[in-house]
Each structure stands twice: as structure tokens, then as C-alpha cells.
PDB file of C-alpha atoms and ligand atoms in Angstrom:
ATOM      1  CA  UNK A1268       0.000   0.000   0.000  1.00 46.00           C
ATOM      2  CA  UNK A1269       2.633   2.497   1.075  1.00 48.00           C
ATOM      3  CA  UNK A1270       4.869   1.929  -1.918  1.00 59.00           C
ATOM      4  CA  UNK A1271       2.117   3.148  -4.257  1.00 81.00           C
ATOM      5  CA  UNK A1272       1.938   6.530  -2.484  1.00 91.00           C
ATOM      6  CA  UNK A1273       4.081   9.541  -3.268  1.00 94.00           C
ATOM      7  CA  UNK A1274       6.013  11.042  -0.354  1.00 94.00           C
ATOM      8  CA  UNK A1275       3.558  13.943  -0.196  1.00 96.00           C
ATOM      9  CA  UNK A1276       0.569  11.566  -0.124  1.00 96.00           C
ATOM     10  CA  UNK A1277       2.181   9.614   2.691  1.00 97.00           C
ATOM     11  CA  UNK A1278       2.829  12.846   4.634  1.00 97.00           C
ATOM     12  CA  UNK A1279      -0.878  13.708   4.319  1.00 97.00           C
ATOM     13  CA  UNK A1280      -1.916  10.177   5.312  1.00 97.00           C
ATOM     14  CA  UNK A1281       0.298  10.482   8.394  1.00 97.00           C
ATOM     15  CA  UNK A1282      -1.457  13.679   9.515  1.00 96.00           C
ATOM     16  CA  UNK A1283      -4.870  12.141   8.779  1.00 97.00           C
ATOM     17  CA  UNK A1284      -3.932   9.137  10.961  1.00 97.00           C
ATOM     18  CA  UNK A1285      -2.839  11.414  13.837  1.00 96.00           C
ATOM     19  CA  UNK A1286      -6.143  13.306  13.614  1.00 96.00           C
ATOM     20  CA  UNK A1287      -8.079  10.019  13.429  1.00 96.00           C
ATOM     21  CA  UNK A1288      -6.226   8.779  16.539  1.00 95.00           C
ATOM     22  CA  UNK A1289      -7.565  11.731  18.526  1.00 93.00           C
ATOM     23  CA  UNK A1290     -11.037  11.527  16.942  1.00 94.00           C
ATOM     24  CA  UNK A1291     -11.211   7.833  17.934  1.00 94.00           C
ATOM     25  CA  UNK A1292     -10.663   8.846  21.570  1.00 92.00           C
ATOM     26  CA  UNK A1293      -7.365   6.976  22.014  1.00 93.00           C
ATOM     27  CA  UNK A1294      -5.316  10.137  22.376  1.00 88.00           C
ATOM     28  CA  UNK A1295      -5.826  13.732  23.418  1.00 86.00           C
ATOM     29  CA  UNK A1296      -4.051  16.930  22.465  1.00 84.00           C
ATOM     30  CA  UNK A1297      -0.489  16.828  21.212  1.00 84.00           C
ATOM     31  CA  UNK A1298       0.652  13.708  23.056  1.00 88.00           C
ATOM     32  CA  UNK A1299       1.243  10.609  20.982  1.00 92.00           C
ATOM     33  CA  UNK A1300       2.900  10.433  17.575  1.00 95.00           C
ATOM     34  CA  UNK A1301       2.643   8.622  14.257  1.00 97.00           C
ATOM     35  CA  UNK A1302       5.229   7.477  11.723  1.00 98.00           C
ATOM     36  CA  UNK A1303       5.439   5.545   8.454  1.00 98.00           C
ATOM     37  CA  UNK A1304       8.413   3.935   6.742  1.00 98.00           C
ATOM     38  CA  UNK A1305       9.555   5.842   3.664  1.00 97.00           C
ATOM     39  CA  UNK A1306      12.026   4.653   1.067  1.00 94.00           C
ATOM     40  CA  UNK A1307      12.891   5.862  -2.402  1.00 90.00           C
ATOM     41  CA  UNK A1308      15.994   5.820  -4.585  1.00 89.00           C
ATOM     42  CA  UNK A1309      17.661   8.512  -2.466  1.00 88.00           C
ATOM     43  CA  UNK A1310      16.243   7.889   1.006  1.00 93.00           C
ATOM     44  CA  UNK A1311      15.839   5.026   3.477  1.00 94.00           C
ATOM     45  CA  UNK A1312      14.043   5.932   6.675  1.00 97.00           C
ATOM     46  CA  UNK A1313      10.670   7.107   7.893  1.00 98.00           C
ATOM     47  CA  UNK A1314       8.335  10.082   8.137  1.00 98.00           C
ATOM     48  CA  UNK A1315       7.211  11.169  11.611  1.00 98.00           C
ATOM     49  CA  UNK A1316       4.925  13.790  13.151  1.00 97.00           C
ATOM     50  CA  UNK A1317       6.802  16.888  14.388  1.00 96.00           C
ATOM     51  CA  UNK A1318       7.109  17.741  18.080  1.00 94.00           C
ATOM     52  CA  UNK A1319       4.908  20.312  19.783  1.00 89.00           C
ATOM     53  CA  UNK A1320       2.534  21.089  16.906  1.00 91.00           C
ATOM     54  CA  UNK A1321      -1.238  20.420  17.187  1.00 92.00           C
ATOM     55  CA  UNK A1322      -2.203  17.864  14.535  1.00 92.00           C
ATOM     56  CA  UNK A1323      -4.905  20.196  13.170  1.00 93.00           C
ATOM     57  CA  UNK A1324      -2.195  22.791  12.458  1.00 93.00           C
ATOM     58  CA  UNK A1325       0.273  20.336  10.924  1.00 94.00           C
ATOM     59  CA  UNK A1326       0.838  20.586   7.152  1.00 96.00           C
ATOM     60  CA  UNK A1327       2.547  18.037   4.921  1.00 96.00           C
ATOM     61  CA  UNK A1328       5.720  20.154   4.940  1.00 96.00           C
ATOM     62  CA  UNK A1329       5.858  20.012   8.772  1.00 96.00           C
ATOM     63  CA  UNK A1330       6.202  16.219   8.794  1.00 97.00           C
ATOM     64  CA  UNK A1331       9.823  15.286   9.482  1.00 97.00           C
ATOM     65  CA  UNK A1332      11.808  12.826   7.362  1.00 97.00           C
ATOM     66  CA  UNK A1333      14.380  10.835   9.360  1.00 97.00           C
ATOM     67  CA  UNK A1334      17.017   8.393   8.236  1.00 96.00           C
ATOM     68  CA  UNK A1335      17.536   5.132  10.100  1.00 95.00           C
ATOM     69  CA  UNK A1336      20.748   6.737  11.426  1.00 94.00           C
ATOM     70  CA  UNK A1337      18.547   9.324  13.183  1.00 93.00           C
ATOM     71  CA  UNK A1338      19.274  12.343  10.981  1.00 95.00           C
ATOM     72  CA  UNK A1339      16.244  14.629  10.629  1.00 94.00           C
ATOM     73  CA  UNK A1340      15.393  16.655   7.505  1.00 92.00           C
ATOM     74  CA  UNK A1341      12.956  19.540   7.229  1.00 90.00           C
ATOM     75  CA  UNK A1342      12.050  22.744   9.048  1.00 92.00           C
ATOM     76  CA  UNK A1343      10.572  21.034  12.145  1.00 95.00           C
ATOM     77  CA  UNK A1344      12.020  18.915  14.949  1.00 95.00           C
ATOM     78  CA  UNK A1345      10.770  15.304  15.052  1.00 95.00           C
ATOM     79  CA  UNK A1346       8.599  13.906  17.836  1.00 95.00           C
ATOM     80  CA  UNK A1347      10.611  13.483  21.037  1.00 94.00           C
ATOM     81  CA  UNK A1348       9.903   9.731  20.739  1.00 96.00           C
ATOM     82  CA  UNK A1349      11.695   9.331  17.380  1.00 97.00           C
ATOM     83  CA  UNK A1350      14.170   6.861  18.927  1.00 98.00           C
ATOM     84  CA  UNK A1351      11.687   4.049  19.449  1.00 98.00           C
ATOM     85  CA  UNK A1352      10.181   4.654  16.000  1.00 98.00           C
ATOM     86  CA  UNK A1353      13.676   4.412  14.464  1.00 98.00           C
ATOM     87  CA  UNK A1354      14.638   1.326  16.476  1.00 98.00           C
ATOM     88  CA  UNK A1355      11.378  -0.484  15.642  1.00 98.00           C
ATOM     89  CA  UNK A1356      11.884   0.127  11.881  1.00 98.00           C
ATOM     90  CA  UNK A1357      15.496  -1.040  12.200  1.00 97.00           C
ATOM     91  CA  UNK A1358      14.636  -4.250  14.029  1.00 97.00           C
ATOM     92  CA  UNK A1359      11.316  -5.140  12.342  1.00 97.00           C
ATOM     93  CA  UNK A1360      11.185  -5.428   8.561  1.00 95.00           C
ATOM     94  CA  UNK A1361       7.468  -6.309   8.797  1.00 96.00           C
ATOM     95  CA  UNK A1362       6.591  -2.892  10.279  1.00 98.00           C
ATOM     96  CA  UNK A1363       5.555  -0.112   7.879  1.00 98.00           C
ATOM     97  CA  UNK A1364       3.766   2.202  10.315  1.00 98.00           C
ATOM     98  CA  UNK A1365       3.716   3.000  14.042  1.00 98.00           C
ATOM     99  CA  UNK A1366       1.021   4.648  16.175  1.00 98.00           C
ATOM    100  CA  UNK A1367       1.934   5.787  19.702  1.00 97.00           C
ATOM    101  CA  UNK A1368      -0.849   7.141  21.930  1.00 97.00           C
ATOM    102  CA  UNK A1369      -1.729   7.817  25.570  1.00 96.00           C
ATOM    103  CA  UNK A1370      -5.190   6.163  25.654  1.00 97.00           C
ATOM    104  CA  UNK A1371      -7.018   6.335  29.013  1.00 96.00           C
ATOM    105  CA  UNK A1372      -7.616   2.634  29.727  1.00 98.00           C
ATOM    106  CA  UNK A1373      -4.423   1.201  28.247  1.00 98.00           C
ATOM    107  CA  UNK A1374      -2.391   3.818  30.062  1.00 98.00           C
ATOM    108  CA  UNK A1375      -4.257   3.212  33.348  1.00 98.00           C
ATOM    109  CA  UNK A1376      -3.224  -0.467  33.187  1.00 98.00           C
ATOM    110  CA  UNK A1377       0.317   0.589  32.239  1.00 98.00           C
ATOM    111  CA  UNK A1378       0.423   2.840  35.329  1.00 98.00           C
ATOM    112  CA  UNK A1379      -0.051  -0.331  37.398  1.00 97.00           C
ATOM    113  CA  UNK A1380       2.718  -2.001  35.387  1.00 97.00           C
ATOM    114  CA  UNK A1381       0.123  -4.476  34.095  1.00 97.00           C
ATOM    115  CA  UNK A1382       0.004  -5.884  30.608  1.00 98.00           C
ATOM    116  CA  UNK A1383      -3.136  -7.457  29.140  1.00 98.00           C
ATOM    117  CA  UNK A1384      -3.399 -11.239  29.668  1.00 98.00           C
ATOM    118  CA  UNK A1385      -5.511 -13.464  27.371  1.00 98.00           C
ATOM    119  CA  UNK A1386      -8.790 -12.654  29.145  1.00 98.00           C
ATOM    120  CA  UNK A1387     -10.385 -12.300  25.664  1.00 98.00           C
ATOM    121  CA  UNK A1388      -9.439 -14.075  22.441  1.00 98.00           C
ATOM    122  CA  UNK A1389      -8.969 -10.753  20.580  1.00 98.00           C
ATOM    123  CA  UNK A1390      -5.735 -10.251  22.551  1.00 98.00           C
ATOM    124  CA  UNK A1391      -4.303 -12.418  19.740  1.00 97.00           C
ATOM    125  CA  UNK A1392      -4.878  -9.489  17.340  1.00 97.00           C
ATOM    126  CA  UNK A1393      -1.652  -8.056  18.775  1.00 98.00           C
ATOM    127  CA  UNK A1394       0.196 -11.135  17.509  1.00 97.00           C
ATOM    128  CA  UNK A1395       0.622 -13.286  20.627  1.00 97.00           C
ATOM    129  CA  UNK A1396      -0.868 -14.759  23.785  1.00 98.00           C
ATOM    130  CA  UNK A1397      -0.678 -11.510  25.728  1.00 98.00           C
ATOM    131  CA  UNK A1398       0.082  -7.804  25.349  1.00 98.00           C
ATOM    132  CA  UNK A1399       3.181  -6.991  27.372  1.00 98.00           C
ATOM    133  CA  UNK A1400       3.857  -3.882  29.440  1.00 98.00           C
ATOM    134  CA  UNK A1401       7.396  -2.536  28.939  1.00 98.00           C
ATOM    135  CA  UNK A1402       9.150  -1.321  32.130  1.00 98.00           C
ATOM    136  CA  UNK A1403       9.202   2.412  32.785  1.00 98.00           C
ATOM    137  CA  UNK A1404      11.927   4.649  31.404  1.00 98.00           C
ATOM    138  CA  UNK A1405      11.974   8.431  30.798  1.00 98.00           C
ATOM    139  CA  UNK A1406      10.257   9.528  27.565  1.00 97.00           C
ATOM    140  CA  UNK A1407      12.532  10.081  24.593  1.00 96.00           C
ATOM    141  CA  UNK A1408      15.381   7.965  25.978  1.00 97.00           C
ATOM    142  CA  UNK A1409      17.283   5.075  24.421  1.00 97.00           C
ATOM    143  CA  UNK A1410      16.373   3.054  27.502  1.00 98.00           C
ATOM    144  CA  UNK A1411      12.646   3.479  26.771  1.00 98.00           C
ATOM    145  CA  UNK A1412      13.268   2.492  23.164  1.00 98.00           C
ATOM    146  CA  UNK A1413      15.146  -0.664  24.226  1.00 98.00           C
ATOM    147  CA  UNK A1414      12.287  -1.634  26.567  1.00 98.00           C
ATOM    148  CA  UNK A1415       9.701  -0.996  23.821  1.00 98.00           C
ATOM    149  CA  UNK A1416      11.519  -3.093  21.212  1.00 98.00           C
ATOM    150  CA  UNK A1417      11.846  -5.965  23.717  1.00 98.00           C
ATOM    151  CA  UNK A1418       8.155  -5.793  24.703  1.00 98.00           C
ATOM    152  CA  UNK A1419       7.182  -5.836  21.000  1.00 98.00           C
ATOM    153  CA  UNK A1420       9.141  -9.036  20.247  1.00 98.00           C
ATOM    154  CA  UNK A1421       6.766 -11.327  18.282  1.00 97.00           C
ATOM    155  CA  UNK A1422       3.999  -8.787  18.911  1.00 98.00           C
ATOM    156  CA  UNK A1423       2.389  -5.842  17.135  1.00 98.00           C
ATOM    157  CA  UNK A1424       1.475  -3.870  20.255  1.00 98.00           C
ATOM    158  CA  UNK A1425       2.688  -3.223  23.788  1.00 98.00           C
ATOM    159  CA  UNK A1426       1.972  -0.968  26.742  1.00 98.00           C
ATOM    160  CA  UNK A1427       4.633   1.362  28.168  1.00 98.00           C
ATOM    161  CA  UNK A1428       4.627   1.590  31.982  1.00 98.00           C
ATOM    162  CA  UNK A1429       3.426   4.948  33.335  1.00 98.00           C
ATOM    163  CA  UNK A1430       3.227   6.253  29.777  1.00 97.00           C
ATOM    164  CA  UNK A1431       1.015   4.811  27.008  1.00 97.00           C
ATOM    165  CA  UNK A1432       0.695   2.342  24.153  1.00 98.00           C
ATOM    166  CA  UNK A1433       2.504   1.467  20.893  1.00 98.00           C
ATOM    167  CA  UNK A1434       0.824  -0.330  17.964  1.00 98.00           C
ATOM    168  CA  UNK A1435       2.594  -1.242  14.732  1.00 98.00           C
ATOM    169  CA  UNK A1436       1.367  -2.562  11.398  1.00 98.00           C
ATOM    170  CA  UNK A1437       1.885  -3.117   7.712  1.00 96.00           C
ATOM    171  CA  UNK A1438       0.088   0.182   6.991  1.00 97.00           C
ATOM    172  CA  UNK A1439      -1.031   3.331   8.823  1.00 97.00           C
ATOM    173  CA  UNK A1440      -4.611   2.026   8.779  1.00 97.00           C
ATOM    174  CA  UNK A1441      -3.569  -1.321  10.290  1.00 97.00           C
ATOM    175  CA  UNK A1442      -1.505   0.317  13.058  1.00 98.00           C
ATOM    176  CA  UNK A1443      -4.348   2.705  13.927  1.00 98.00           C
ATOM    177  CA  UNK A1444      -6.950  -0.101  13.914  1.00 98.00           C
ATOM    178  CA  UNK A1445      -4.776  -2.163  16.253  1.00 98.00           C
ATOM    179  CA  UNK A1446      -4.252   0.804  18.604  1.00 98.00           C
ATOM    180  CA  UNK A1447      -8.049   1.184  18.817  1.00 98.00           C
ATOM    181  CA  UNK A1448      -8.443  -2.585  19.397  1.00 98.00           C
ATOM    182  CA  UNK A1449      -5.853  -2.551  22.201  1.00 98.00           C
ATOM    183  CA  UNK A1450      -7.681   0.317  23.908  1.00 98.00           C
ATOM    184  CA  UNK A1451     -10.995  -1.576  23.550  1.00 98.00           C
ATOM    185  CA  UNK A1452      -9.404  -4.638  25.176  1.00 98.00           C
ATOM    186  CA  UNK A1453      -7.847  -2.507  27.925  1.00 98.00           C
ATOM    187  CA  UNK A1454     -11.253  -1.015  28.718  1.00 98.00           C
ATOM    188  CA  UNK A1455     -12.939  -4.451  28.776  1.00 98.00           C
ATOM    189  CA  UNK A1456     -10.194  -5.851  31.015  1.00 98.00           C
ATOM    190  CA  UNK A1457     -10.399  -2.825  33.333  1.00 97.00           C
ATOM    191  CA  UNK A1458     -14.195  -3.176  33.567  1.00 98.00           C
ATOM    192  CA  UNK A1459     -14.005  -6.928  34.187  1.00 98.00           C
ATOM    193  CA  UNK A1460     -11.482  -6.314  36.991  1.00 97.00           C
ATOM    194  CA  UNK A1461     -14.012  -4.048  38.739  1.00 97.00           C
ATOM    195  CA  UNK A1462     -16.408  -6.932  39.383  1.00 97.00           C
ATOM    196  CA  UNK A1463     -14.146  -9.948  39.810  1.00 97.00           C
ATOM    197  CA  UNK A1464     -11.253 -12.011  38.486  1.00 97.00           C
ATOM    198  CA  UNK A1465     -11.500 -12.366  34.713  1.00 97.00           C
ATOM    199  CA  UNK A1466     -11.207 -15.940  33.421  1.00 98.00           C
ATOM    200  CA  UNK A1467      -7.928 -16.281  31.533  1.00 98.00           C
ATOM    201  CA  UNK A1468      -7.895 -18.400  28.359  1.00 98.00           C
ATOM    202  CA  UNK A1469      -5.417 -21.291  28.320  1.00 98.00           C
ATOM    203  CA  UNK A1470      -2.176 -21.347  26.322  1.00 97.00           C
ATOM    204  CA  UNK A1471      -3.620 -24.133  24.187  1.00 98.00           C
ATOM    205  CA  UNK A1472      -6.756 -22.141  23.352  1.00 98.00           C
ATOM    206  CA  UNK A1473      -4.745 -19.024  22.476  1.00 98.00           C
ATOM    207  CA  UNK A1474      -2.581 -21.175  20.200  1.00 97.00           C
ATOM    208  CA  UNK A1475      -5.750 -22.263  18.376  1.00 97.00           C
ATOM    209  CA  UNK A1476      -6.915 -18.633  18.073  1.00 96.00           C
ATOM    210  CA  UNK A1477      -3.511 -17.483  16.810  1.00 96.00           C
ATOM    211  CA  UNK A1478      -3.638 -20.242  14.188  1.00 95.00           C
ATOM    212  CA  UNK A1479      -7.077 -19.093  13.031  1.00 94.00           C
ATOM    213  CA  UNK A1480      -5.904 -15.457  12.879  1.00 91.00           C
ATOM    214  CA  UNK A1481      -2.919 -16.553  10.802  1.00 87.00           C
ATOM    215  CA  UNK A1482      -5.291 -18.161   8.300  1.00 84.00           C
ATOM    216  CA  UNK A1483      -8.201 -15.719   8.236  1.00 74.00           C
ATOM    217  CA  UNK A1484      -7.489 -12.646  10.290  1.00 50.00           C
ATOM    218  CA  UNK A1485      -4.675 -10.981   8.365  1.00 57.00           C
ATOM    219  CA  UNK A1486      -5.485  -8.344   5.798  1.00 56.00           C
ATOM    220  CA  UNK A1487      -3.805  -9.166   2.453  1.00 56.00           C
ATOM    221  CA  UNK A1488      -1.494  -6.129   2.703  1.00 52.00           C
ATOM    222  CA  UNK A1489       0.074  -7.306   5.955  1.00 53.00           C
ATOM    223  CA  UNK A1490       0.783 -10.721   4.394  1.00 51.00           C
ATOM    224  CA  UNK A1491       2.549  -9.045   1.497  1.00 49.00           C
ATOM    225  CA  UNK A1492       4.741  -7.147   3.936  1.00 48.00           C
ATOM    226  CA  UNK A1493       5.981 -10.261   5.747  1.00 46.00           C
ATOM    227  CA  UNK A1494       9.733 -10.735   5.251  1.00 42.00           C
TER     228      UNK A1494
HETATM  229 ZN1   ZN B1508       4.236   9.203  24.679  1.00 92.14          ZN
END
């Protein structure tokens, strides 16, 4: 999908995704950030939302292009979280887009240092039997990036302790949809915890669900992007 877009179209899609993230209720204000891998004959890196600019006031020219070495191009500074975006693209060839948000329920769980166990089969949408919570580290640091990459191993989403959520995908639309799904699961889990101990699905059952998702649940574009 992304390879058929021009750089300018991808910049606009990035802004539209950031606006959609807030409209969907998984992020508020300027927190959070969105990126998409961008490659052409002269460039190998990613495009990322700039720091400190409301999404409604962000134009295509404000989006920052960064190389995988971490060099930024353009008139704006990149999001302060560019390090984990860069490190995820470097370590995961399957990832074409990243959505980072501070959604209320996912972040509330993350503030308890709790990930999301398989209390519901849709947890498998994030690629595994659970959704991990990465340990806390200061925003913008290499340490936070290292924790995020580790928590995302064999997964497409994770929580960040005392911070927020990361969702990745084979397209901006897929990453955004997964971020919304993770927040839906976080809210269900939070609500279930209010009235008792949620029943946790077994490893064997989650293996069955993951197998079914592998067969039926993947959009064609994410299959194409597998290494
Ligand atoms: Zn953040």
C-alpha cells in the first residue's frame, strides 16, 4: 500500500492518521505520535509527526523525514519519541507504520505495570498470547526504546509503563486499527477487573486462536509485507 503513495501523499496520510487517533478517543491533544516507513531511490528511513505542533495545524511540509541513522530533515524537529520509532523500523522489517498514543484505559493499566493477559481471544490481534507492558523509562530515551523493542518481540502492540501504548502494522490504517483494538481490550479488562477475576484463556486455546488469525485474520497487505 505504502509503496504506491508519493512522499507527499504519505505525509498527508500520516497527519490524517494522527487526527483520526484523537477523533477515535485513544489520544488527546499533542501527546502521541505517528510514523510511516519511507524509502525511495535517495532515502531510506521514515516520516514522523513533528514535536509540539497540534495535529490540526500540521501541514505536509511540517512532517519530518528521518534516516535510520537518526538524521532529521525539514524545518521542524521530530517527535521526542523518534528513537523508538527508528529502532522499531530497524529491528522489524514487517513494520511499515507506528502509532503511539496515551489512551485512558491502556495507560491506566500501564500505570499499574500491568500488561493485558488473554482474558479475551482478541488479545491475539496483537500477535501473541498476551500484550506486554514494557518497564518504565523516561520519555525520549534510548532506555525506553530498548524496553519498547523488547516488549514488542513477536507482537504488534505493547503498553509502556506509566506512559502509554505502541501499535505497529503493515500500513497506517492497520496500526491505527490495532491501537483502537488494544484500547478496547484494555477497557474491557479494566471493567471486568471491577467486578471480579477475569477468566484467563489457556495457552492451548490461544494457540488455536492465533492459528485461526494466521489463516483468516490478516489483511492481504500485511501478508505481502511479511519478510
Ligand atoms: Zn508518549
